[in-house]
Amino acid sequence: MQENVSSRRDFREEVAEHREPEHDVDPIFVNRWSPRAMTGEPLPEAEYMPLFEAARWAPSAFNNQHWRFLVADREDEEWETFVGLLNEMNQAWASDAAALAVIVSKTTFDHNGEPAPTNAFDTGAAWQNLALEGARRGLAVHAMAGLDYERAADELDVPAAFEVQAMVAIGERAPPETLPDDLAEREQPSDRKPLEEIVHRGGFE
């Protein structure tokens, strides 16, 4: 396998221990992972809004830009509402985030009101942009499916044309030992399936 040495040199130490790409890609893709340990300190809006700016530039069908981000930081009165939407396991660490964002996706097209079959796909692209910008800035950014979707839609007044997709925690990173023991053991970048398992030439094998 050919390797771009300068790219390898740009991998963060914690990442290089656990990840080995099969082809030369920009280090930002490999350096992104999902830490849970956060300091519990607030972040100025100016430090986390650039993540949503990155998300804004994601591609979408008919440029519909299906994504919406419902955000609360530690200074907002809605903070406890957002934390309360999470399951118990996620509350144990995500309550130390600086900001929480519920990602919702518009399920119809603006121009004709018809169903938009790629709305979740496109919103996932926006989430990826957000996550990569967070990684570039050295922030902890972690998406969660462990929340009460029905309560989130109800308590956050999500319109019927939108669907709740996930919640994201954003914050300053903290040492792994600040987490509960079971989570501290898992606080490291995970590997990925080999390309031969996810790329199929022609039809699905």
CSV table of C-alpha atoms in Angstrom, one decimal:
chain,number,residue,atom,x,y,z
A,1,MET,CA,0.0,0.0,0.0
A,2,GLN,CA,1.4,3.4,-1.0
A,3,GLU,CA,1.3,6.0,1.8
A,4,ASN,CA,1.6,9.7,1.9
A,5,VAL,CA,4.1,10.2,4.7
A,6,SER,CA,3.3,13.8,5.3
A,7,SER,CA,-0.4,12.9,5.8
A,8,ARG,CA,0.5,10.2,8.3
A,9,ARG,CA,2.6,12.7,10.1
A,10,ASP,CA,-0.5,14.9,10.5
A,11,PHE,CA,-2.5,12.2,12.2
A,12,ARG,CA,-3.1,13.0,15.9
A,13,GLU,CA,-1.2,10.7,18.2
A,14,GLU,CA,-4.4,9.2,19.8
A,15,VAL,CA,-5.7,8.4,16.3
A,16,ALA,CA,-2.5,7.0,14.8
A,17,GLU,CA,-2.5,4.3,17.5
A,18,HIS,CA,-5.9,3.0,16.4
A,19,ARG,CA,-6.4,3.8,12.8
A,20,GLU,CA,-4.6,2.9,9.5
A,21,PRO,CA,-6.2,4.1,6.3
A,22,GLU,CA,-5.9,1.8,3.3
A,23,HIS,CA,-5.4,4.7,0.9
A,24,ASP,CA,-4.1,8.3,1.1
A,25,VAL,CA,-6.8,10.6,2.3
A,26,ASP,CA,-6.7,14.0,4.0
A,27,PRO,CA,-5.9,13.5,7.7
A,28,ILE,CA,-9.1,15.4,8.8
A,29,PHE,CA,-11.2,12.3,7.9
A,30,VAL,CA,-9.1,10.0,10.0
A,31,ASN,CA,-8.6,12.4,12.9
A,32,ARG,CA,-12.4,12.8,13.3
A,33,TRP,CA,-13.8,10.6,16.0
A,34,SER,CA,-16.5,10.9,18.7
A,35,PRO,CA,-15.1,11.7,22.2
A,36,ARG,CA,-17.4,11.7,25.1
A,37,ALA,CA,-15.2,13.4,27.8
A,38,MET,CA,-16.0,17.1,28.0
A,39,THR,CA,-15.1,19.7,30.6
A,40,GLY,CA,-18.5,21.0,31.4
A,41,GLU,CA,-17.3,24.5,30.7
A,42,PRO,CA,-19.4,26.9,28.5
A,43,LEU,CA,-18.2,27.8,25.0
A,44,PRO,CA,-18.7,31.3,23.6
A,45,GLU,CA,-21.2,31.1,20.7
A,46,ALA,CA,-18.4,32.4,18.4
A,47,GLU,CA,-16.5,29.1,19.1
A,48,TYR,CA,-19.3,26.7,18.2
A,49,MET,CA,-21.2,28.6,15.5
A,50,PRO,CA,-18.5,27.9,12.8
A,51,LEU,CA,-19.5,24.2,13.1
A,52,PHE,CA,-23.0,25.1,11.9
A,53,GLU,CA,-21.5,27.4,9.2
A,54,ALA,CA,-19.6,24.3,7.9
A,55,ALA,CA,-22.9,22.3,8.0
A,56,ARG,CA,-24.6,25.1,6.0
A,57,TRP,CA,-22.5,24.3,2.9
A,58,ALA,CA,-23.4,20.6,2.6
A,59,PRO,CA,-24.9,19.4,-0.7
A,60,SER,CA,-28.6,18.6,-1.0
A,61,ALA,CA,-31.2,17.6,-3.6
A,62,PHE,CA,-32.6,20.6,-5.4
A,63,ASN,CA,-30.6,22.7,-2.9
A,64,ASN,CA,-33.4,22.1,-0.5
A,65,GLN,CA,-31.1,22.2,2.5
A,66,HIS,CA,-33.3,19.9,4.6
A,67,TRP,CA,-31.3,20.3,7.8
A,68,ARG,CA,-32.3,22.4,10.8
A,69,PHE,CA,-30.3,22.6,14.1
A,70,LEU,CA,-32.2,23.3,17.4
A,71,VAL,CA,-29.5,24.4,19.7
A,72,ALA,CA,-29.1,25.1,23.5
A,73,ASP,CA,-25.9,25.9,25.3
A,74,ARG,CA,-25.3,25.9,29.0
A,75,GLU,CA,-26.4,29.5,29.3
A,76,ASP,CA,-29.9,28.9,27.8
A,77,GLU,CA,-33.0,28.2,29.9
A,78,GLU,CA,-33.8,25.3,27.6
A,79,TRP,CA,-30.6,23.5,28.5
A,80,GLU,CA,-32.2,21.1,31.0
A,81,THR,CA,-35.0,20.3,28.5
A,82,PHE,CA,-32.4,19.2,26.0
A,83,VAL,CA,-30.5,17.1,28.6
A,84,GLY,CA,-33.7,15.6,29.7
A,85,LEU,CA,-34.5,14.3,26.2
A,86,LEU,CA,-31.4,11.9,26.4
A,87,ASN,CA,-31.4,8.4,27.8
A,88,GLU,CA,-29.7,7.8,31.1
A,89,MET,CA,-26.4,6.6,29.6
A,90,ASN,CA,-26.0,9.6,27.4
A,91,GLN,CA,-27.0,12.0,30.2
A,92,ALA,CA,-24.1,10.7,32.3
A,93,TRP,CA,-21.6,12.3,30.0
A,94,ALA,CA,-23.5,14.7,27.6
A,95,SER,CA,-24.6,16.9,30.5
A,96,ASP,CA,-20.9,18.1,30.5
A,97,ALA,CA,-21.2,19.4,26.9
A,98,ALA,CA,-21.0,23.1,26.2
A,99,ALA,CA,-23.9,22.9,23.6
A,100,LEU,CA,-26.4,20.4,22.5
A,101,ALA,CA,-28.1,20.4,19.1
A,102,VAL,CA,-31.1,18.4,17.9
A,103,ILE,CA,-30.8,17.7,14.2
A,104,VAL,CA,-34.1,17.7,12.3
A,105,SER,CA,-34.7,17.1,8.6
A,106,LYS,CA,-37.4,18.5,6.3
A,107,THR,CA,-39.1,15.5,4.7
A,108,THR,CA,-40.6,17.4,1.7
A,109,PHE,CA,-39.3,19.6,-1.0
A,110,ASP,CA,-39.8,23.4,-0.7
A,111,HIS,CA,-40.6,23.9,-4.4
A,112,ASN,CA,-43.4,21.4,-4.7
A,113,GLY,CA,-44.3,19.9,-1.3
A,114,GLU,CA,-43.5,16.4,-2.6
A,115,PRO,CA,-41.7,13.9,-0.4
A,116,ALA,CA,-37.9,14.3,-0.4
A,117,PRO,CA,-36.5,10.7,-0.4
A,118,THR,CA,-32.9,11.9,0.3
A,119,ASN,CA,-33.7,14.2,3.1
A,120,ALA,CA,-32.0,12.1,5.8
A,121,PHE,CA,-29.1,11.4,3.4
A,122,ASP,CA,-28.6,15.1,2.8
A,123,THR,CA,-28.9,16.1,6.4
A,124,GLY,CA,-26.3,13.4,7.2
A,125,ALA,CA,-23.9,15.3,4.9
A,126,ALA,CA,-24.5,18.5,6.9
A,127,TRP,CA,-23.8,16.6,10.1
A,128,GLN,CA,-20.6,15.3,8.7
A,129,ASN,CA,-19.5,18.8,7.8
A,130,LEU,CA,-20.3,19.9,11.3
A,131,ALA,CA,-18.3,17.0,12.8
A,132,LEU,CA,-15.3,17.6,10.6
A,133,GLU,CA,-15.1,21.3,11.4
A,134,GLY,CA,-15.4,20.4,15.1
A,135,ALA,CA,-12.5,17.9,14.7
A,136,ARG,CA,-10.4,20.5,12.9
A,137,ARG,CA,-10.9,22.8,15.9
A,138,GLY,CA,-10.0,20.1,18.4
A,139,LEU,CA,-13.5,20.1,20.0
A,140,ALA,CA,-15.4,17.0,21.2
A,141,VAL,CA,-18.3,16.4,18.8
A,142,HIS,CA,-20.5,13.3,19.4
A,143,ALA,CA,-23.8,12.4,17.8
A,144,MET,CA,-26.4,10.4,19.7
A,145,ALA,CA,-29.4,8.3,18.7
A,146,GLY,CA,-30.2,7.6,22.4
A,147,LEU,CA,-32.9,10.2,22.9
A,148,ASP,CA,-36.7,10.3,23.1
A,149,TYR,CA,-37.6,11.2,19.6
A,150,GLU,CA,-41.3,11.8,20.2
A,151,ARG,CA,-40.7,14.0,23.2
A,152,ALA,CA,-38.0,15.9,21.3
A,153,ALA,CA,-40.5,16.6,18.5
A,154,ASP,CA,-43.2,17.7,20.9
A,155,GLU,CA,-41.2,19.7,23.5
A,156,LEU,CA,-39.1,21.5,20.8
A,157,ASP,CA,-42.1,22.3,18.6
A,158,VAL,CA,-40.8,20.5,15.6
A,159,PRO,CA,-43.3,21.0,12.7
A,160,ALA,CA,-45.0,18.0,11.1
A,161,ALA,CA,-43.0,18.3,7.9
A,162,PHE,CA,-39.7,17.7,9.9
A,163,GLU,CA,-38.3,14.6,11.4
A,164,VAL,CA,-35.9,14.3,14.4
A,165,GLN,CA,-32.7,12.6,13.3
A,166,ALA,CA,-30.2,12.8,16.3
A,167,MET,CA,-28.8,15.0,19.0
A,168,VAL,CA,-25.2,16.2,19.0
A,169,ALA,CA,-23.0,17.2,22.0
A,170,ILE,CA,-20.3,19.8,21.5
A,171,GLY,CA,-17.7,20.8,24.0
A,172,GLU,CA,-14.1,21.3,25.1
A,173,ARG,CA,-12.3,18.0,25.5
A,174,ALA,CA,-11.5,16.6,28.9
A,175,PRO,CA,-9.3,13.6,30.0
A,176,PRO,CA,-10.9,10.2,29.7
A,177,GLU,CA,-10.7,9.6,33.5
A,178,THR,CA,-13.5,12.2,34.0
A,179,LEU,CA,-15.9,9.7,32.5
A,180,PRO,CA,-17.6,6.8,34.3
A,181,ASP,CA,-15.3,3.8,34.3
A,182,ASP,CA,-17.2,1.8,31.6
A,183,LEU,CA,-17.1,4.8,29.2
A,184,ALA,CA,-13.5,5.8,30.0
A,185,GLU,CA,-12.4,2.4,28.8
A,186,ARG,CA,-14.0,3.1,25.4
A,187,GLU,CA,-12.7,6.6,25.0
A,188,GLN,CA,-10.5,6.1,22.0
A,189,PRO,CA,-10.9,6.2,18.2
A,190,SER,CA,-12.6,3.2,16.7
A,191,ASP,CA,-11.4,1.4,13.6
A,192,ARG,CA,-13.4,0.9,10.5
A,193,LYS,CA,-14.4,-2.1,8.4
A,194,PRO,CA,-12.1,-2.9,5.5
A,195,LEU,CA,-12.9,-1.4,2.1
A,196,GLU,CA,-13.5,-4.9,0.7
A,197,GLU,CA,-16.4,-5.3,3.1
A,198,ILE,CA,-18.2,-2.0,2.2
A,199,VAL,CA,-17.4,-1.5,-1.5
A,200,HIS,CA,-18.9,-3.9,-4.0
A,201,ARG,CA,-18.2,-3.8,-7.7
A,202,GLY,CA,-21.4,-4.2,-9.6
A,203,GLY,CA,-24.2,-5.7,-7.6
A,204,PHE,CA,-24.3,-6.5,-3.9
A,205,GLU,CA,-22.5,-9.7,-3.2
